[in-house]
Short mmCIF file of C-alpha atoms in Angstrom, two decimals:
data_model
loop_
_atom_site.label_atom_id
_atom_site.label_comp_id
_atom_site.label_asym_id
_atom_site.label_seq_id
_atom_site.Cartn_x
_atom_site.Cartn_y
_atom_site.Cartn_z
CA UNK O 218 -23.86 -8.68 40.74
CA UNK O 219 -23.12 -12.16 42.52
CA UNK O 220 -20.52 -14.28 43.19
CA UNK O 221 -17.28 -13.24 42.20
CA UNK O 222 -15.89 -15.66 39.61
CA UNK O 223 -12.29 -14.50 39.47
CA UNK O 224 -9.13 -13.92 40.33
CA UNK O 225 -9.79 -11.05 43.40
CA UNK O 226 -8.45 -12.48 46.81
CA UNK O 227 -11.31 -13.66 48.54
CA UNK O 228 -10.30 -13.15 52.06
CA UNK O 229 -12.10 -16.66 53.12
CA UNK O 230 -10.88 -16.50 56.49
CA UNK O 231 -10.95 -13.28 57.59
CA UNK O 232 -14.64 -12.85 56.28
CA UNK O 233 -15.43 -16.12 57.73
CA UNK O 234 -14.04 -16.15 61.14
CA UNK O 235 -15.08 -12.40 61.73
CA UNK O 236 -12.22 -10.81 62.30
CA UNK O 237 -12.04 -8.93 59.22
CA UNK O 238 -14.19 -9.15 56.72
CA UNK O 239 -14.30 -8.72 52.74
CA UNK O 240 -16.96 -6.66 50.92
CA UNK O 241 -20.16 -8.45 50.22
CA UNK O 242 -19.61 -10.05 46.71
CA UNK O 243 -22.47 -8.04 45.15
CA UNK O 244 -21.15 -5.79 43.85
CA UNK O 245 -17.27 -6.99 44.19
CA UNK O 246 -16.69 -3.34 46.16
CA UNK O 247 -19.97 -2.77 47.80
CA UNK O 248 -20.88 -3.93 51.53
CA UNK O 249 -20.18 -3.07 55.11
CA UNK O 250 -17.26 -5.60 56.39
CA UNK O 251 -18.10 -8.28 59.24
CA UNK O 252 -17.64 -7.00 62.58
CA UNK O 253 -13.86 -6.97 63.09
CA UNK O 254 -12.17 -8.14 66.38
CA UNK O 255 -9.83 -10.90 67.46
CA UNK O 256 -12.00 -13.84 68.75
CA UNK O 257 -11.33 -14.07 72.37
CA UNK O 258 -12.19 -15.42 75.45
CA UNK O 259 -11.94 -12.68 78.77
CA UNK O 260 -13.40 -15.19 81.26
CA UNK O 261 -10.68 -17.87 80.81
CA UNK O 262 -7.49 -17.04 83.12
CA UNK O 263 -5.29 -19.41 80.44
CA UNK O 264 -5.70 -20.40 77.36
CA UNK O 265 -4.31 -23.77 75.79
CA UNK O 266 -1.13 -23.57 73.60
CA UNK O 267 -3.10 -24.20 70.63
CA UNK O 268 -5.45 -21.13 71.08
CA UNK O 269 -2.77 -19.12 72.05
CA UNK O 270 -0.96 -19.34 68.86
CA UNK O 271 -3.93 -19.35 66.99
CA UNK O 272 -5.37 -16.35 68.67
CA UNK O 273 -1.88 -14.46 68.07
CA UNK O 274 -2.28 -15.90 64.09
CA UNK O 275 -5.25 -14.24 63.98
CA UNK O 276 -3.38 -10.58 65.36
CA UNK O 277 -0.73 -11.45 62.54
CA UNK O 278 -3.30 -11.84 60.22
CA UNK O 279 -5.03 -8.37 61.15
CA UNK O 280 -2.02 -6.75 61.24
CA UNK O 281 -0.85 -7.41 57.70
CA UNK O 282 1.86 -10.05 58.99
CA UNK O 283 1.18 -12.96 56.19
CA UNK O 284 5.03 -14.61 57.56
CA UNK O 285 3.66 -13.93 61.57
CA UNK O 286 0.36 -15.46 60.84
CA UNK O 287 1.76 -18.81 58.78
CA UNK O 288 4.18 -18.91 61.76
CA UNK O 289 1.39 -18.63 64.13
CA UNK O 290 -0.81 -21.20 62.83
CA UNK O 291 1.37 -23.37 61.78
CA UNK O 292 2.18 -23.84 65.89
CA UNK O 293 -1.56 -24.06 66.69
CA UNK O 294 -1.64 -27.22 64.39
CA UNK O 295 1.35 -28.71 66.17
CA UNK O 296 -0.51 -28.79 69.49
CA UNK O 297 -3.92 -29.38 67.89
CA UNK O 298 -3.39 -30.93 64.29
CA UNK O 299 -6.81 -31.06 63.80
CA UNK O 300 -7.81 -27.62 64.39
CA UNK O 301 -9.97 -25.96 61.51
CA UNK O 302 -9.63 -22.93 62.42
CA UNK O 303 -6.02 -22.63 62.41
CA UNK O 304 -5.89 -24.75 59.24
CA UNK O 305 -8.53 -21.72 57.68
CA UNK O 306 -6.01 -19.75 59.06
CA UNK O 307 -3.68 -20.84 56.87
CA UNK O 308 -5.70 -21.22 53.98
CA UNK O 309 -6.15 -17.34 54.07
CA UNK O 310 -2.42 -16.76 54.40
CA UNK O 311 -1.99 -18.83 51.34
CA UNK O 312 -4.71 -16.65 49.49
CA UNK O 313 -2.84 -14.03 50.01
CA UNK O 314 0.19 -15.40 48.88
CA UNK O 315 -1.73 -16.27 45.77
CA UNK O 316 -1.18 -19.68 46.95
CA UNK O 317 -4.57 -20.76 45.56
CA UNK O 318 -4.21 -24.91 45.24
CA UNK O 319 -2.69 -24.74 48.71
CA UNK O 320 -5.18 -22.79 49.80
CA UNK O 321 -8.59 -25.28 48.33
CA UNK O 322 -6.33 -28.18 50.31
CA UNK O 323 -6.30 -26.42 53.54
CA UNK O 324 -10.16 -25.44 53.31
CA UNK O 325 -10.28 -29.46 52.05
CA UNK O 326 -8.71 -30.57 55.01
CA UNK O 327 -10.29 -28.47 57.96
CA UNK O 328 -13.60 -29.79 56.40
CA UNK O 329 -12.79 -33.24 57.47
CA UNK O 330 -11.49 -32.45 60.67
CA UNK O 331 -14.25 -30.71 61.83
CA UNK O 332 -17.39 -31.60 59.47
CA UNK O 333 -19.72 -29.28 61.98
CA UNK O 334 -17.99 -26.17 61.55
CA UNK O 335 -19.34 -23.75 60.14
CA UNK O 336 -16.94 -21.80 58.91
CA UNK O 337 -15.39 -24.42 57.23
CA UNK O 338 -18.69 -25.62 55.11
CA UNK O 339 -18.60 -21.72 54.05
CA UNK O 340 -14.97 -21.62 53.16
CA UNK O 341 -15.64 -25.12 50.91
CA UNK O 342 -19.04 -23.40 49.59
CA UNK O 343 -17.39 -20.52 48.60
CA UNK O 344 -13.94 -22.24 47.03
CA UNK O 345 -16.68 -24.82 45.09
CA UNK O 346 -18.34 -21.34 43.37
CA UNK O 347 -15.40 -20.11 42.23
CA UNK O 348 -13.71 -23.77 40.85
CA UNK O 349 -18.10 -23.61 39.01
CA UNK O 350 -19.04 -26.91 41.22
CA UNK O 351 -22.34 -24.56 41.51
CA UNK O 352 -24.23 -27.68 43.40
CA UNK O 353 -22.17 -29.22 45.34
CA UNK O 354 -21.40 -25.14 46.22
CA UNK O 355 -25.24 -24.95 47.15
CA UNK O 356 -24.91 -27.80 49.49
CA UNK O 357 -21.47 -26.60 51.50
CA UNK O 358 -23.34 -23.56 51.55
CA UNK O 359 -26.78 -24.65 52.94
CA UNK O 360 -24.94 -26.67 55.44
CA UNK O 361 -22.96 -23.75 56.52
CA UNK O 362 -26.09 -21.60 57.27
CA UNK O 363 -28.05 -24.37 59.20
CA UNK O 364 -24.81 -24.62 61.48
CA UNK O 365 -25.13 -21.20 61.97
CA UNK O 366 -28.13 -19.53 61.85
CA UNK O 367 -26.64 -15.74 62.21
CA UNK O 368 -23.47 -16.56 60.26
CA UNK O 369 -24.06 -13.64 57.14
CA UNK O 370 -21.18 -14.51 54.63
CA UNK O 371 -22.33 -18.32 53.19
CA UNK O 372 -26.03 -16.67 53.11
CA UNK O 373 -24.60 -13.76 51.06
CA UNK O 374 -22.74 -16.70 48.86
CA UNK O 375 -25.49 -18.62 48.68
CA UNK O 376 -27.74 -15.22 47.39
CA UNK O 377 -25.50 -14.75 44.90
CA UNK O 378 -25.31 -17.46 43.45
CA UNK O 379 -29.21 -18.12 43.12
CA UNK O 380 -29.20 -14.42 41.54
CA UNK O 381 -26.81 -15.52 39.00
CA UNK O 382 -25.70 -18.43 37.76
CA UNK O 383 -28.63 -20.71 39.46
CA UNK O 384 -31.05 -18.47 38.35
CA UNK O 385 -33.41 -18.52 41.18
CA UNK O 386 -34.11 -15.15 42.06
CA UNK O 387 -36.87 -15.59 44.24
CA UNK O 388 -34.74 -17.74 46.70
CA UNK O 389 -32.16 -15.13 46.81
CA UNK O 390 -34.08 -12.44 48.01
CA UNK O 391 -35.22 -14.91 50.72
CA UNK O 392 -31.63 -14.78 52.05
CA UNK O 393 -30.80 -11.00 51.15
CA UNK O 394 -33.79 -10.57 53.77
CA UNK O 395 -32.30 -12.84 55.78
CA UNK O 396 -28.99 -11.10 56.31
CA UNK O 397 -30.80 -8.15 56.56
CA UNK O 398 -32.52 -9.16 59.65
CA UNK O 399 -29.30 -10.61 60.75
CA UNK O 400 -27.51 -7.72 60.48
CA UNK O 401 -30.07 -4.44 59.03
CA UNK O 402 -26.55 -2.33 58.98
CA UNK O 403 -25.47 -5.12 56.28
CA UNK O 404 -25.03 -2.35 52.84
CA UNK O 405 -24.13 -4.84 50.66
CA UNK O 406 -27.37 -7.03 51.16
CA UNK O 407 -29.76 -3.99 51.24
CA UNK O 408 -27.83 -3.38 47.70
CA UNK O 409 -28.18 -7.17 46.50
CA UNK O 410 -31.58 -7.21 47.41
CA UNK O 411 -32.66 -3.99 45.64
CA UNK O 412 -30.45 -5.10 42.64
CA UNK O 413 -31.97 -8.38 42.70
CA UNK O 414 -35.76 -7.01 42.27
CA UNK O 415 -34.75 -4.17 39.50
CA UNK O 416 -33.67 -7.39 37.67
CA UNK O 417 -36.93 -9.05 38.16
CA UNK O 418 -38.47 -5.74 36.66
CA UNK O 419 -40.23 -4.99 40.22
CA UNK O 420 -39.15 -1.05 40.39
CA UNK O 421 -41.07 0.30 42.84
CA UNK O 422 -39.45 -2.25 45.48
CA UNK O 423 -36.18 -1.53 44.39
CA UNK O 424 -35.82 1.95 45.27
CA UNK O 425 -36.44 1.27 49.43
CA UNK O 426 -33.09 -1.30 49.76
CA UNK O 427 -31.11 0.49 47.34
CA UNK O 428 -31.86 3.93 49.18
CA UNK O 429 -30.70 2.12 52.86
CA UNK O 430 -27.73 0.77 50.78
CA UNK O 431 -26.99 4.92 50.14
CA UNK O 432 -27.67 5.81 53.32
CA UNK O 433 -25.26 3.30 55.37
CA UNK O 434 -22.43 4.08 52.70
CA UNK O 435 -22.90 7.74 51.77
CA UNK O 436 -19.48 7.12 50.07
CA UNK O 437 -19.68 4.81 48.04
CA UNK O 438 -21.09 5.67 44.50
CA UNK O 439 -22.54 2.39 43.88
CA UNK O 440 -26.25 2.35 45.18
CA UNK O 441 -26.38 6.10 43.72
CA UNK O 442 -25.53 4.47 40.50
CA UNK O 443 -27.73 1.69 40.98
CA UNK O 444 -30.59 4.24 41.50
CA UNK O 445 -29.52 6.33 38.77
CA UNK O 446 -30.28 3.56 36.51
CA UNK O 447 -33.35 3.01 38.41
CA UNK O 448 -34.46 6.10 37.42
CA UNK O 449 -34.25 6.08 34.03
CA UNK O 450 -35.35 2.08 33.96
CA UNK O 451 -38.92 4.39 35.17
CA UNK O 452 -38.39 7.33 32.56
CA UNK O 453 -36.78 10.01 35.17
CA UNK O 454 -34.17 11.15 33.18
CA UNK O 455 -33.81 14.55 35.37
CA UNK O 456 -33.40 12.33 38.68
CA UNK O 457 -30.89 9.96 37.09
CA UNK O 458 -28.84 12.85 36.25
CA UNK O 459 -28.83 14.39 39.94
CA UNK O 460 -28.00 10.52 41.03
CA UNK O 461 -25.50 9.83 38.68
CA UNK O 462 -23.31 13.16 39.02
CA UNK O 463 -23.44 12.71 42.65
CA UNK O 464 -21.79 9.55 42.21
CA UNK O 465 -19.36 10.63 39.74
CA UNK O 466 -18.35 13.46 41.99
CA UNK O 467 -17.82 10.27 44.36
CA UNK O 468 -15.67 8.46 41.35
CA UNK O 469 -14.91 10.42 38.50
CA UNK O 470 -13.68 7.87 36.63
CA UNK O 471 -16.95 5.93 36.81
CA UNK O 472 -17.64 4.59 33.34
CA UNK O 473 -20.89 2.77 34.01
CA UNK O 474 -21.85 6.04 35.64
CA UNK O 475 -20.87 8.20 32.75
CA UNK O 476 -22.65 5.53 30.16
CA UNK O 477 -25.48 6.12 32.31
CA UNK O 478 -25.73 9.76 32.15
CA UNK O 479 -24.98 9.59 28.40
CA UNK O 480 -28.40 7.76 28.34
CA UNK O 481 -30.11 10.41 30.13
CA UNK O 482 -28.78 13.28 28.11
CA UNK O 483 -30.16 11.34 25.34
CA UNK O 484 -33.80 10.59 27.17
CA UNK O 485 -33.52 14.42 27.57
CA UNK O 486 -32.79 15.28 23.80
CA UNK O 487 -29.18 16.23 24.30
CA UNK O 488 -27.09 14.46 21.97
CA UNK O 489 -24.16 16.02 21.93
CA UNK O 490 -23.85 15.75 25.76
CA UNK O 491 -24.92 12.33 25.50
CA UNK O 492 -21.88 11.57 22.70
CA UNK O 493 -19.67 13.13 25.15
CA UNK O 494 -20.83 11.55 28.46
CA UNK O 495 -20.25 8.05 26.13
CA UNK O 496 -16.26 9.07 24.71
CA UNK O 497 -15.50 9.92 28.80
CA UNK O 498 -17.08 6.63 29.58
CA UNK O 499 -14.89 4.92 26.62
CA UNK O 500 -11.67 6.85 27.35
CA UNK O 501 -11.65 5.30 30.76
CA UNK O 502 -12.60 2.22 29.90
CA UNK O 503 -11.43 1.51 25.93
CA UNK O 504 -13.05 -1.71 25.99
CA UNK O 505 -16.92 -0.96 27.41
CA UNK O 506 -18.64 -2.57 24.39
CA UNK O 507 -22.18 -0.63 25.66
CA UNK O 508 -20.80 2.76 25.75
CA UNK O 509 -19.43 2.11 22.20
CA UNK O 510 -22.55 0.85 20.36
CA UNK O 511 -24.30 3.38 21.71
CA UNK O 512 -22.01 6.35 20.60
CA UNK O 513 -21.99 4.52 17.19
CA UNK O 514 -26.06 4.34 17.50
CA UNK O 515 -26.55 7.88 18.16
CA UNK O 516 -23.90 8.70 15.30
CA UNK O 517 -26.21 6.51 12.90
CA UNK O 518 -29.08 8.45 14.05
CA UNK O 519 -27.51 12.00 13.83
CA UNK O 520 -26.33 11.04 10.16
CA UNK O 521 -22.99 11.49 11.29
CA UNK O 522 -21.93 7.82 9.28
CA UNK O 523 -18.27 8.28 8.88
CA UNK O 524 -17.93 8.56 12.12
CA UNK O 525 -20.29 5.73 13.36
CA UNK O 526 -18.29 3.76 11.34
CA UNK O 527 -15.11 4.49 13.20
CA UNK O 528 -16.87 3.34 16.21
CA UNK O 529 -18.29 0.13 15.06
CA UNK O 530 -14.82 -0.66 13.70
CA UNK O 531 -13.63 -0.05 16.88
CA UNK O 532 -16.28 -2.38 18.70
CA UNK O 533 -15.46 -5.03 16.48
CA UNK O 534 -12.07 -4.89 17.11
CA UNK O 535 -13.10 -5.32 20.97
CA UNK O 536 -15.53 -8.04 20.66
CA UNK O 537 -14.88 -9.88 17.03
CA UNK O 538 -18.52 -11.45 18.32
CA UNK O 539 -20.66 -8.07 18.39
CA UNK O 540 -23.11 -8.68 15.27
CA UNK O 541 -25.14 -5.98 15.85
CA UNK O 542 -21.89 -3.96 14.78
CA UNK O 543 -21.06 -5.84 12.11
CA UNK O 544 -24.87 -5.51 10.97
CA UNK O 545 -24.76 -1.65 10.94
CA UNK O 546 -21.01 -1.03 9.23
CA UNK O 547 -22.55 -3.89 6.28
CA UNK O 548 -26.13 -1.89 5.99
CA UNK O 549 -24.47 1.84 6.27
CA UNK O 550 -21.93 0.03 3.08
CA UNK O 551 -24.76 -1.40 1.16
CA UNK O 552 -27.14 2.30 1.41
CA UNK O 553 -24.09 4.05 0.17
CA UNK O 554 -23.08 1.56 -2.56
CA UNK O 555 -19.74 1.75 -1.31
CA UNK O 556 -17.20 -0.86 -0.35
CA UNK O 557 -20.11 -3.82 -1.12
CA UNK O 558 -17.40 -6.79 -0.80
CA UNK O 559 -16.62 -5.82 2.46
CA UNK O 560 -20.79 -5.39 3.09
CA UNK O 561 -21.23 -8.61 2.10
CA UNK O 562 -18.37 -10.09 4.68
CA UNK O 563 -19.83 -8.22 7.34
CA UNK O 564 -23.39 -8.92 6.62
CA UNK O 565 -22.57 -12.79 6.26
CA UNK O 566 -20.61 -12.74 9.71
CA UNK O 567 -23.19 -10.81 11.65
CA UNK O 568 -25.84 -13.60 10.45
CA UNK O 569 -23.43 -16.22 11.37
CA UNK O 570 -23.06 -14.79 14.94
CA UNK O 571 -27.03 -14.26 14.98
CA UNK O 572 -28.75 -16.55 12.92
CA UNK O 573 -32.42 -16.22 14.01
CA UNK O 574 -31.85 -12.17 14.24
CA UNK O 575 -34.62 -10.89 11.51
CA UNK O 576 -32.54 -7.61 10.86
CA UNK O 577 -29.20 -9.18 10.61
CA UNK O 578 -30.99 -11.37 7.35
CA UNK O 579 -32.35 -8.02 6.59
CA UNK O 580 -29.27 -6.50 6.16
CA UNK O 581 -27.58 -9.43 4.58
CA UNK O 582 -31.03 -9.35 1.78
CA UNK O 583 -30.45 -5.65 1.43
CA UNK O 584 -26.94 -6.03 0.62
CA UNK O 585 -26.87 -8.79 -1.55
CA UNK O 586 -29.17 -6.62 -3.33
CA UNK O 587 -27.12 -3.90 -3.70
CA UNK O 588 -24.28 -5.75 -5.22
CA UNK O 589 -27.30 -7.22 -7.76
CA UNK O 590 -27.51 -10.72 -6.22
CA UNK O 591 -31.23 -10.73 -6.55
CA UNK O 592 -31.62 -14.71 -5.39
CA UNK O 593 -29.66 -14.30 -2.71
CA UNK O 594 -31.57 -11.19 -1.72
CA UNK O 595 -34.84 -12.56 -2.60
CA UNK O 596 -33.64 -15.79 0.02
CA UNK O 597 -32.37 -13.91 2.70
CA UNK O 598 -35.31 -11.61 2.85
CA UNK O 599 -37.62 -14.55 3.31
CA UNK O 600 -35.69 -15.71 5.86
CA UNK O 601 -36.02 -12.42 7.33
CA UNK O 602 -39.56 -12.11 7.35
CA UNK O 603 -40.02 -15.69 8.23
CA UNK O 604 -38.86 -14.47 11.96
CA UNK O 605 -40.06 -13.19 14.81
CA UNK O 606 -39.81 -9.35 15.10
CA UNK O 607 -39.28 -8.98 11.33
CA UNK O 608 -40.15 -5.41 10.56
CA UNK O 609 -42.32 -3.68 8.08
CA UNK O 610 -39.02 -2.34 6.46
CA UNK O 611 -38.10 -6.01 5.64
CA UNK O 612 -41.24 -6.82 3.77
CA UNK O 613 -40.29 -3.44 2.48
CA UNK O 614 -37.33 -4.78 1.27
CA UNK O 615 -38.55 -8.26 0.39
CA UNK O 616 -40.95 -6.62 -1.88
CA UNK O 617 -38.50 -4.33 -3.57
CA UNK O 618 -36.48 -7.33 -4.80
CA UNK O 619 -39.34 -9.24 -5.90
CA UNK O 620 -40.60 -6.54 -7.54
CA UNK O 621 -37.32 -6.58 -9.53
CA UNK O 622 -37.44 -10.02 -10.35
CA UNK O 623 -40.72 -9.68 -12.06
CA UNK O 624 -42.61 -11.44 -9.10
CA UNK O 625 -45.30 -9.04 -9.01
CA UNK O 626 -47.92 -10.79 -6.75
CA UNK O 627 -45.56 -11.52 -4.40
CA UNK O 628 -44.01 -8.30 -4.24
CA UNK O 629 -47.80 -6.71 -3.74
CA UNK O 630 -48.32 -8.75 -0.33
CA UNK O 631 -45.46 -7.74 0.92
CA UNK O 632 -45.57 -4.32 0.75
CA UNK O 633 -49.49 -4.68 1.61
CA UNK O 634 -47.70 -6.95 5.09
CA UNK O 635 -45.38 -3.70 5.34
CA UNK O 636 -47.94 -0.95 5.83
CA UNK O 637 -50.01 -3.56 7.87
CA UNK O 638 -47.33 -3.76 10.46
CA UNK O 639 -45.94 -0.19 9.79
CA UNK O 640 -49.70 1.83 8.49
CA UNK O 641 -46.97 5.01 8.15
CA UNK O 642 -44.59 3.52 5.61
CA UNK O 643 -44.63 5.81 3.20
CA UNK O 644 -42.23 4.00 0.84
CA UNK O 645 -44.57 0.86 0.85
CA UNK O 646 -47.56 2.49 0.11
CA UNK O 647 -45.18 4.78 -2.54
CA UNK O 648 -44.97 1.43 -4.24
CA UNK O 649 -48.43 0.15 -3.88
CA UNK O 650 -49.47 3.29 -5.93
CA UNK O 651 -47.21 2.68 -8.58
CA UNK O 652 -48.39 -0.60 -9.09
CA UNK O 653 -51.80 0.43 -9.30
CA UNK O 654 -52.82 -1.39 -5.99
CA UNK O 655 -54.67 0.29 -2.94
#
């Protein structure tokens, strides 16, 4: 969700002058388009040479006509050279042309010939977010909606970019409400704004926006997925699956949507279906890093390790920066004894990638025992438990090396610090015995 940083034609003008429209930006599909129709004025017998050509521009534009349209506009500025309008006009031709500098000079330049316009301030807000000027974005923006108070697209901007990159959630809903009001048909908004508080953890008032979003575009699959996740965010695993196949009968080819429904064959103790809801998901999109960790998760789980390790390979080839999949391929090398050089080299680069990760020092500890590095163990492990969210299974660990290096106070509080944060762990309280200690 939010403002679209990337290369997708904007459609500045047309969204901003109404005639129209792109999809809201959240999500980049999702959103009912501006009112369309070519601005005009009925009660005016003539109209001036520069509206003319402007007004037939904007029937270029509609049409599909990029040549027409420059044409057009280009005539409107040589009876009014300081018409914004015509010069956002052009701007949008140029955007389609992929003309993109031309385009930012155009929105520049109607900007100071008409510093009140509205449109203008939304076209510079907009072109600022996507160059990442996010506060001089904020400003255009702001100054756009108090020109206009029922103008929706620099509000929607604006939204977006307090959900995301500004992180100020609380003001964006402010403005998703806003557009609402402005315009309660507005899907994308209702979708934002339900989005926006399943984000902020607030479920319950999620469900109401995201449901209007579903009910003024029955067709798209988006708010169904949206609520699909929803459901299983509040452990409804049966609902999500009803949600999520409705959408998919919408897409097919939905691999957020199939990841999804992976997770709730899993919540509903189907793994298999789960492992094949997450290969559909990955054989339409090769590089979704979620629906690949989580295939290689459930393979871990199911004992299934050859194969697991297949997949983590295969995530690390995606994202050389995934640590969590280096962690597992160096701890499923260092419990079967096999391959330890290559443990260690995984082990080493998942801690580099996640230094203050307890579990990745874990696994580096547990390794460098295996390949008899007992210091190195005995360091790493310390480092481990020195960390927030170590587990009992690495004072487990911490104690089995000290244990081996003839540390045996040491290795009794740790395993005693094991079954105090884990009272079931057998293999702690296995080795208390042996050494004699309750």
């Amino acid at each position: 969700m939010g403002i679209v940083m990337s290369k997708r034609s904007i459609g500045w003008f047309c969204c901003l002058m109404g005639i129209a429209g792109a999809a809201p930006a959240v999500p980049e599909k999702l959103g009912v388009p501006e009112k369309m129709g070519v601005p005009a004025n009925p009660a005016k017998a003539t109209v001036e040479p520069a509206e003319a050509a402007y007004q037939r521009g904007i029937g270029r534009l509609v049409a599909g006509d990029w040549q027409g349209a420059e044409q057009a506009f280009k005539e409107s500025l040589k009876s009014q050279p300081n018409l914004a309008k015509a010069k956002l006009g052009l701007a949008e031709v140029a955007f389609k042309k992929n003309q993109n500098e031309q385009a930012a000079k155009l929105i520049r330049e109607a900007v100071e010939a008409e510093p009140g316009n509205a449109h203008a301030q939304a076209s510079l807000g907009h072109l600022l977010a996507l160059q990442k000027k996010y506060p001089e974005a904020e400003v255009a923006l702001k100054k756009a909606a108090d020109l206009d108070p029922k103008m929706i697209r620099p509000r929607m901007d604006l939204a977006d970019l307090y959900a995301t990159v500004l992180r100020r959630p609380s003001d964006a809903l402010i403005l998703y409400q806003d557009v609402v009001a402005i315009d309660p048909d507005h899907a994308g908004a209702h979708y934002a704004y339900g989005m926006t508080e399943m984000r902020l953890g607030a479920l319950a008032k999620a469900r109401k926006p995201l449901e209007t979003a579903r009910r003024l575009q029955p067709s798209n699959p988006l708010p169904l997925l949206a609520l699909g996740r929803l459901s299983l965010l509040q452990k409804d695993p049966d609902s999500a699956m009803t949600l999520l196949d409705r959408a998919l009968n919408i897409q097919p080819t939905l691999a957020e949507a199939l990841e999804l429904r992976g997770d709730a064959q899993q919540m509903r103790g189907n793994p298999d279906k789960a492992l094949a809801d997450y290969a559909a998901a990955i054989k339409v999109q090769p590089n979704r890093m979620p629906a690949l960790m989580k295939q290689g998760s459930l393979l871990l789980q199911l004992g299934r390790k050859d194969e697991a390790g297949k997949v983590y390979q295969a995530a690390v080839r995606v994202d050389p920066r995934e640590a969590l999949a280096y962690n597992n391929l160096a701890w499923m090398a260092a419990e079967s004894g096999k391959n330890l050089d290559q443990a260690e080299q995984w082990a080493r680069k998942a801690v580099e990638l996640g230094p203050d990760v307890a579990e990745f020092q874990d696994t580096l500890g547990w390794t460098y025992r295996a390949r008899g590095k007992l210091k190195e163990a005995e360091r790493a492990l310390q480092r481990a438990t020195g960390l927030q969210g170590a587990s009992a299974s690495a004072f487990y660990h911490l104690g089995v090396v000290e244990q081996a290096l003839g540390k045996t106070p040491e290795a009794t509080a740790a395993f005693r610090k094991a079954l105090e944060l884990d009272k079931n762990h057998e293999a702690a309280a296995q080795a208390l015995r042996k050494l004699g200690v309750s």
